[in-house]
Every structure is written in structure tokens, then in C-alpha cells.
Short mmCIF file of C-alpha atoms in Angstrom, two decimals:
data_model
loop_
_atom_site.label_atom_id
_atom_site.label_comp_id
_atom_site.label_asym_id
_atom_site.label_seq_id
_atom_site.Cartn_x
_atom_site.Cartn_y
_atom_site.Cartn_z
CA MET A 1 99.57 119.27 64.40
CA ALA A 2 99.76 123.06 64.36
CA GLY A 3 101.15 125.35 67.03
CA ASN A 4 104.80 124.28 66.96
CA SER A 5 106.25 127.77 66.35
CA PHE A 6 106.75 130.86 68.47
CA GLY A 7 107.93 134.32 67.48
CA THR A 8 107.61 136.69 64.54
CA ILE A 9 110.97 138.34 63.88
CA PHE A 10 113.05 135.71 65.67
CA LYS A 11 110.99 132.57 65.15
CA LEU A 12 111.50 129.11 66.63
CA THR A 13 109.82 125.95 65.35
CA THR A 14 110.46 122.80 67.39
CA PHE A 15 109.95 119.13 66.56
CA GLY A 16 110.43 115.68 68.04
CA GLU A 17 109.05 113.42 70.75
CA SER A 18 110.30 112.56 74.23
CA HIS A 19 111.55 109.06 73.37
CA GLY A 20 112.02 109.42 69.64
CA GLU A 21 115.44 109.51 68.01
CA ALA A 22 115.89 113.22 68.59
CA ILE A 23 114.26 116.56 69.22
CA GLY A 24 115.23 119.74 67.45
CA GLY A 25 114.36 123.12 66.09
CA ILE A 26 114.61 125.61 63.27
CA ILE A 27 115.38 129.26 64.02
CA GLU A 28 114.35 131.85 61.44
CA GLY A 29 115.13 135.55 61.55
CA CYS A 30 118.49 135.43 63.29
CA PRO A 31 120.65 138.24 61.85
CA ALA A 32 123.72 137.37 59.79
CA GLY A 33 127.26 137.87 61.01
CA ILE A 34 126.71 137.10 64.69
CA GLU A 35 129.75 135.32 66.13
CA LEU A 36 128.22 132.74 68.42
CA ASP A 37 129.62 131.79 71.80
CA PHE A 38 129.16 128.01 71.76
CA ASP A 39 130.47 127.71 75.32
CA ALA A 40 127.62 129.94 76.47
CA ILE A 41 125.15 127.69 74.66
CA GLU A 42 126.68 124.65 76.37
CA ILE A 43 126.40 126.32 79.78
CA GLU A 44 122.69 126.98 79.28
CA MET A 45 122.10 123.39 78.13
CA GLN A 46 123.96 122.03 81.14
CA ARG A 47 121.81 124.16 83.46
CA ARG A 48 118.71 122.52 82.05
CA LYS A 49 120.13 118.98 81.79
CA PRO A 50 118.11 116.39 83.75
CA GLY A 51 119.54 114.17 86.48
CA GLN A 52 121.54 116.91 88.23
CA SER A 53 120.08 116.20 91.68
CA SER A 54 117.54 114.01 93.46
CA ILE A 55 114.83 116.67 93.22
CA VAL A 56 114.65 116.73 89.41
CA THR A 57 113.88 114.14 86.75
CA GLN A 58 116.44 111.31 86.82
CA ARG A 59 116.54 110.85 83.05
CA LYS A 60 120.15 110.86 81.85
CA GLU A 61 120.68 113.04 78.79
CA GLN A 62 123.77 114.90 77.60
CA ASP A 63 121.66 117.49 75.79
CA ALA A 64 124.40 118.16 73.24
CA VAL A 65 123.21 120.49 70.48
CA LYS A 66 124.24 119.60 66.93
CA PHE A 67 123.83 122.51 64.51
CA LEU A 68 122.99 121.44 60.96
CA SER A 69 122.62 124.71 59.08
CA GLY A 70 122.69 128.50 59.24
CA ILE A 71 126.16 128.74 60.81
CA PHE A 72 129.48 128.97 58.97
CA GLU A 73 132.88 129.36 60.60
CA GLY A 74 131.20 130.14 63.90
CA LYS A 75 129.01 132.94 62.55
CA THR A 76 125.33 133.07 61.70
CA MET A 77 124.54 133.42 57.99
CA GLY A 78 121.05 134.88 58.23
CA THR A 79 119.59 131.64 56.88
CA PRO A 80 117.49 129.22 58.96
CA ILE A 81 119.49 127.66 61.80
CA GLY A 82 118.64 123.99 62.13
CA PHE A 83 119.70 121.90 65.11
CA VAL A 84 119.02 118.53 66.72
CA ILE A 85 119.47 117.14 70.22
CA GLU A 86 119.68 113.36 70.33
CA ASN A 87 117.64 111.41 72.87
CA LYS A 88 120.23 109.06 74.36
CA ASP A 89 118.21 107.79 77.33
CA GLN A 90 115.34 106.25 75.39
CA LYS A 91 113.33 103.76 77.43
CA PRO A 92 110.06 103.22 75.59
CA ARG A 93 109.57 99.88 77.38
CA ASP A 94 109.17 101.78 80.64
CA TYR A 95 105.89 103.14 79.29
CA SER A 96 104.35 99.94 77.91
CA HIS A 97 102.04 99.73 80.94
CA ILE A 98 100.31 102.98 79.94
CA LYS A 99 99.94 102.18 76.24
CA ASP A 100 96.15 102.01 76.55
CA THR A 101 95.79 103.96 79.79
CA TYR A 102 95.01 107.64 80.26
CA ARG A 103 97.13 109.12 83.04
CA PRO A 104 95.30 111.69 85.22
CA SER A 105 96.08 115.33 84.34
CA HIS A 106 98.36 114.37 81.42
CA ALA A 107 97.81 115.02 77.72
CA ASP A 108 97.08 111.33 77.00
CA TYR A 109 93.31 111.63 76.75
CA THR A 110 93.15 114.91 74.85
CA TYR A 111 95.84 113.93 72.33
CA ASP A 112 94.14 110.59 71.68
CA LYS A 113 90.73 112.17 71.18
CA LYS A 114 92.01 115.01 68.99
CA TYR A 115 94.41 113.08 66.74
CA GLY A 116 93.21 109.49 67.05
CA ILE A 117 96.75 108.42 67.88
CA ARG A 118 99.29 109.25 70.58
CA ASP A 119 102.90 108.52 71.42
CA TYR A 120 102.60 106.99 74.87
CA ARG A 121 106.38 106.94 75.42
CA GLY A 122 106.75 109.56 78.11
CA GLY A 123 104.07 111.77 76.63
CA GLY A 124 105.67 112.10 73.21
CA ARG A 125 105.26 115.62 71.90
CA SER A 126 103.60 116.82 75.13
CA SER A 127 106.69 116.00 77.22
CA ALA A 128 108.78 118.69 78.89
CA ARG A 129 111.67 117.21 76.91
CA GLU A 130 110.64 119.71 74.22
CA THR A 131 111.86 122.58 76.37
CA ALA A 132 115.48 121.62 75.64
CA CYS A 133 114.89 123.06 72.16
CA ARG A 134 113.73 126.32 73.70
CA VAL A 135 116.88 126.52 75.79
CA ALA A 136 119.09 125.93 72.74
CA ALA A 137 117.32 128.63 70.72
CA GLY A 138 117.00 130.90 73.73
CA SER A 139 120.74 130.76 74.35
CA ILE A 140 121.25 132.22 70.87
CA ALA A 141 118.56 134.85 71.40
CA LYS A 142 120.22 135.73 74.70
CA GLN A 143 123.44 136.54 72.85
CA LEU A 144 121.53 138.94 70.61
CA LEU A 145 120.19 140.61 73.76
CA LYS A 146 123.58 140.82 75.46
CA ASP A 147 122.90 144.24 76.99
CA ILE A 148 119.66 143.03 78.57
CA LYS A 149 119.97 141.08 81.83
CA ILE A 150 117.50 138.23 82.32
CA THR A 151 117.32 136.45 85.69
CA ALA A 152 114.89 133.79 86.84
CA TYR A 153 114.66 131.97 90.16
CA VAL A 154 112.33 129.74 92.15
CA SER A 155 110.31 132.01 94.41
CA GLY A 156 107.93 129.41 95.82
CA VAL A 157 107.58 125.67 96.43
CA GLY A 158 104.22 124.64 97.82
CA ASN A 159 103.52 126.87 100.82
CA LEU A 160 107.17 127.94 101.11
CA GLN A 161 107.33 131.38 99.56
CA LEU A 162 110.09 133.98 99.24
CA ASP A 163 108.39 137.10 100.56
CA LYS A 164 111.28 139.46 99.80
CA PRO A 165 111.06 141.69 96.71
CA TYR A 166 113.58 140.74 94.05
CA ALA A 167 115.58 143.94 94.67
CA ASP A 168 116.43 142.65 98.15
CA LEU A 169 117.67 139.24 96.96
CA ASP A 170 121.20 138.12 96.13
CA PHE A 171 120.96 136.65 92.62
CA SER A 172 124.42 135.11 93.01
CA GLU A 173 122.81 132.52 95.31
CA ILE A 174 120.69 131.07 92.50
CA GLU A 175 123.36 128.81 91.01
CA LYS A 176 124.61 127.65 94.42
CA ASN A 177 121.67 125.35 95.22
CA PRO A 178 119.74 122.65 93.32
CA VAL A 179 116.42 124.43 93.84
CA ARG A 180 117.82 127.54 92.13
CA THR A 181 116.28 129.99 94.52
CA ALA A 182 117.85 133.31 95.51
CA ASP A 183 117.97 132.74 99.26
CA ALA A 184 120.34 130.23 100.90
CA GLU A 185 118.18 129.54 103.96
CA MET A 186 115.01 129.13 101.92
CA ALA A 187 116.86 126.84 99.51
CA GLN A 188 117.51 124.36 102.32
CA GLN A 189 113.88 124.43 103.41
CA MET A 190 112.61 123.99 99.87
CA GLU A 191 114.96 121.10 99.11
CA ALA A 192 114.01 119.31 102.33
CA TYR A 193 110.31 119.79 101.59
CA ILE A 194 110.65 118.46 98.03
CA GLU A 195 112.51 115.40 99.34
CA GLU A 196 109.79 114.82 101.93
CA ILE A 197 107.08 114.98 99.27
CA ARG A 198 109.09 112.72 96.95
CA LYS A 199 109.39 110.04 99.65
CA GLN A 200 105.60 110.07 99.86
CA GLY A 201 105.46 109.25 96.15
CA ASP A 202 103.96 112.67 95.50
CA THR A 203 104.86 115.98 93.86
CA VAL A 204 104.41 119.67 94.64
CA GLY A 205 103.93 122.82 92.57
CA GLY A 206 105.89 126.03 92.62
CA THR A 207 106.44 129.53 91.32
CA ILE A 208 109.19 131.02 89.18
CA THR A 209 109.96 134.75 89.20
CA CYS A 210 111.69 136.33 86.21
CA VAL A 211 113.30 139.78 86.19
CA ILE A 212 114.41 141.51 82.97
CA GLN A 213 116.63 144.56 83.39
CA ASN A 214 118.12 147.19 81.06
CA VAL A 215 115.13 146.94 78.72
CA PRO A 216 114.87 149.85 76.28
CA VAL A 217 111.68 151.88 75.98
CA GLY A 218 109.42 150.92 73.09
CA LEU A 219 109.29 147.12 72.89
CA GLY A 220 105.83 145.68 72.22
CA GLU A 221 102.88 146.63 70.07
CA PRO A 222 99.45 147.96 71.03
CA VAL A 223 96.29 145.82 71.23
CA PHE A 224 96.85 142.12 70.41
CA ASP A 225 100.66 142.07 70.50
CA LYS A 226 101.18 143.82 73.82
CA LEU A 227 104.57 142.94 75.30
CA HIS A 228 103.07 141.32 78.37
CA ALA A 229 100.64 139.34 76.21
CA VAL A 230 103.52 137.92 74.17
CA LEU A 231 105.45 137.10 77.34
CA GLY A 232 102.34 135.47 78.78
CA LYS A 233 101.89 133.31 75.69
CA ALA A 234 105.51 132.19 75.86
CA MET A 235 105.28 131.29 79.53
CA LEU A 236 101.87 129.62 79.34
CA SER A 237 103.09 127.38 76.51
CA ILE A 238 105.60 125.74 78.87
CA ASN A 239 104.54 122.35 80.21
CA ALA A 240 102.72 122.38 83.56
CA VAL A 241 102.33 126.18 83.70
CA LYS A 242 99.00 127.18 85.22
CA GLY A 243 99.34 130.90 85.76
CA PHE A 244 101.11 134.09 84.70
CA GLU A 245 101.11 137.53 86.30
CA TYR A 246 103.33 140.55 85.72
CA GLY A 247 103.93 143.67 87.73
CA SER A 248 101.58 143.94 90.69
CA GLY A 249 99.49 141.14 89.20
CA PHE A 250 96.51 140.01 91.24
CA GLU A 251 97.82 141.80 94.34
CA GLY A 252 97.28 145.05 92.48
CA THR A 253 93.52 144.54 92.69
CA HIS A 254 93.71 145.25 96.42
CA LEU A 255 95.10 148.76 95.87
CA LYS A 256 93.42 152.04 95.00
CA GLY A 257 94.42 153.94 91.88
CA SER A 258 96.13 156.59 93.99
CA GLU A 259 98.30 153.87 95.50
CA HIS A 260 98.92 151.86 92.33
CA ASN A 261 99.84 154.64 89.89
CA ASP A 262 103.57 154.82 89.09
CA ILE A 263 104.55 158.48 89.49
CA PHE A 264 107.08 159.82 86.97
CA ASN A 265 110.42 161.37 87.77
CA GLU A 266 111.69 164.20 85.56
CA ASP A 267 113.87 161.81 83.53
CA GLY A 268 110.90 159.58 82.64
CA SER A 269 111.69 156.87 85.18
CA THR A 270 109.06 156.00 87.76
CA GLN A 271 109.15 156.12 91.56
CA THR A 272 107.42 152.73 91.83
CA ASN A 273 106.99 149.89 89.37
CA TYR A 274 103.56 148.36 89.85
CA SER A 275 103.30 148.37 86.05
CA GLY A 276 106.03 145.75 85.85
CA GLY A 277 107.94 147.68 83.21
CA VAL A 278 105.07 147.66 80.72
CA GLN A 279 102.47 150.37 80.08
CA GLY A 280 99.98 150.24 77.24
CA GLY A 281 101.61 147.00 76.15
CA ILE A 282 104.94 148.78 75.53
CA SER A 283 108.10 148.64 77.66
CA ASN A 284 108.76 151.84 79.60
CA GLY A 285 112.40 151.24 80.52
CA GLU A 286 111.77 149.98 84.05
CA ASP A 287 112.48 146.40 85.12
CA ILE A 288 110.05 143.87 83.69
CA TYR A 289 109.14 141.26 86.28
CA PHE A 290 106.61 138.46 86.29
CA ASN A 291 105.65 135.26 88.10
CA VAL A 292 104.89 131.89 86.52
CA ALA A 293 102.93 129.23 88.42
CA PHE A 294 103.66 125.53 87.84
CA LYS A 295 101.26 122.79 88.87
CA PRO A 296 102.57 119.69 90.70
CA VAL A 297 104.09 117.21 88.23
CA ALA A 298 101.23 114.93 87.18
CA THR A 299 103.33 111.73 87.27
CA ILE A 300 103.23 110.48 90.85
CA MET A 301 104.28 107.18 92.41
CA GLN A 302 101.04 106.69 94.32
CA LYS A 303 98.32 104.37 93.07
CA GLN A 304 95.51 106.26 91.33
CA GLN A 305 92.31 105.22 89.64
CA THR A 306 91.86 106.18 85.99
CA ILE A 307 90.38 104.77 82.78
CA ASN A 308 91.77 103.04 79.71
CA SER A 309 90.96 103.66 76.05
CA LYS A 310 87.89 101.40 76.39
CA GLY A 311 86.50 103.52 79.21
CA GLU A 312 87.19 100.84 81.81
CA LYS A 313 88.36 101.82 85.29
CA VAL A 314 91.94 100.75 85.99
CA ASP A 315 94.64 101.50 88.56
CA ILE A 316 97.88 103.23 87.65
CA GLN A 317 101.07 104.01 89.54
CA GLY A 318 103.80 106.17 88.03
#
């Protein structure tokens, strides 16, 4: 199976399955001599940890990162950093009923047809469990980018959408609610709506907005390695992501060029930021902002009709 790595200079390769012994990763390209803040890594892992509220997956995992190489006396050595995260809440028996069944809108069918074998325990390699490795590696990358501020928040759940521009939001609200949105009133509405949908045995999709500030001019390469193309690849590789737009995105198609052009100030900054901080594939020093669309979680508690590996119609629930 190819496609398990992301990055060129700072490169992450992940491994492991949802209900295997562990998941993990190897980081290449991290500079030597960086004194790591392990508490900061722990904070990021705890933010991602499942089972924090009734509106997220109830799997119980500690998500403790064990570093195996590349770090000595708290500092990076410039060699590959290897780490593992043990899967403590392994319940492969919970998935025995789907051993020969293809769940709608999951990777079961495509994995089976492509590889001739699949790990049916929670989706195996296709599970969102893999994203814990990204958080572990990302928390190290974040320390390398300490002067750059990266903020993400839920901007939409179903038809509930935050219509305010990010500049008008209070980012301190994000960590105060389980939805992790930047508006206290909207957080209550979103949480209530998710609970309502959950009681129906169903799921709902949503949108994440990410804002990157204090970005220097000059990041990104022309043509195939444009900055927004690399960001898009990273976001679209996350489980359940169905869309990516940056800057004005699709809304920009409703404007005329005279309205959409970002006029320069004398210091090189721009009066507007429809470009989303990227022009010609290269960062221009303005805020980079983008939206990521997530489909409704495909595992629902309603009875659905599907097929098994023999092509026979069967019912499935969960």
C-alpha cells in the first residue's frame, strides 16, 4: 500500500490499523537541536482524544505518545523521529458482524477489491484513528513554526453556519465548548442539533475553518507545488473530507474582477484578502484562511440495506 507519507522537507510516514496493537509514525527532516516541549505535545493529543463528550466517538484511548528514536535528552537529533501510540481500547469482536459485509460509504468495498483483503476491525487503515499520528507529528511541527499562529474552529454543522468573518470572532471561545466553535451562542445550538441527530441514530456533516497568521512572504512553489495545492492535499487526505476552498473560494465566482482584486498598500499589504494569503501559489504575508467540508459520519445506527462479499443483499445497523 503506497501513499502513507506526506511532506518533502518535514516528512511524516504513518502506520498501523484502528484495532491493531498500535499506530505510529516516522518523522524525517526535523532539524537537530530543537528542545521539545512535551507538555505541548500532550495538550494537543488530549484535545484530539476520543470520548471527551457525548457528541464525539466514545472510544476510550489515552493517546499517549511513546517516542522511540530521534530524540536525546529532550532535544531532536536530526535523525528520524519514530513514535508509537498504543491502541488500548481494542474491541475487534464488535466488528465481527461486518466481517463479510460492505458498509455503505465506507472504504470496505474499495479496499477489498483493490487489495483482496481488508481489516474489518473498525476500518483498519482507513479509520480516522490514523489522525492521532498526524496530531503527534503536527505538534512537533507546530513548535518549529512557533511564530506562526494557527487556529481552527467549527464554522458549520448541517444548516447551522457561522456567518461572521473570522476577524469578528473571539477565538478564546473555541476551547470552552465541546463543538469547538468560536461563538458561544452558536455552540449551544450546534451541540443541541448534534444530540438531536444522534438520538435519531443518524449523523450530520460540518465545516472547519482554519486561519494561519504571521505567515512570511515566499512560502510555496509555482505550478504543481503551489502552497494552496499542498494545503488542499493535506486537508483532503483527512478521513471524511469532501471539499476544500481557500480565500474567497466558490463565493469568489460571484464577483467581478474589479471587486475581487486585492489592492496593494504602499507597504505591500493588501486592503482586502480575497486571495486568502496566497497569490501565484506563494504566500503574500496576509492571513491564510480556508474551509474544509466533512461529510456526515458514514457509521449510523439506523438499519440500511447493503451487500456482502458474495453480492447478496443484507441489512446492516451500525
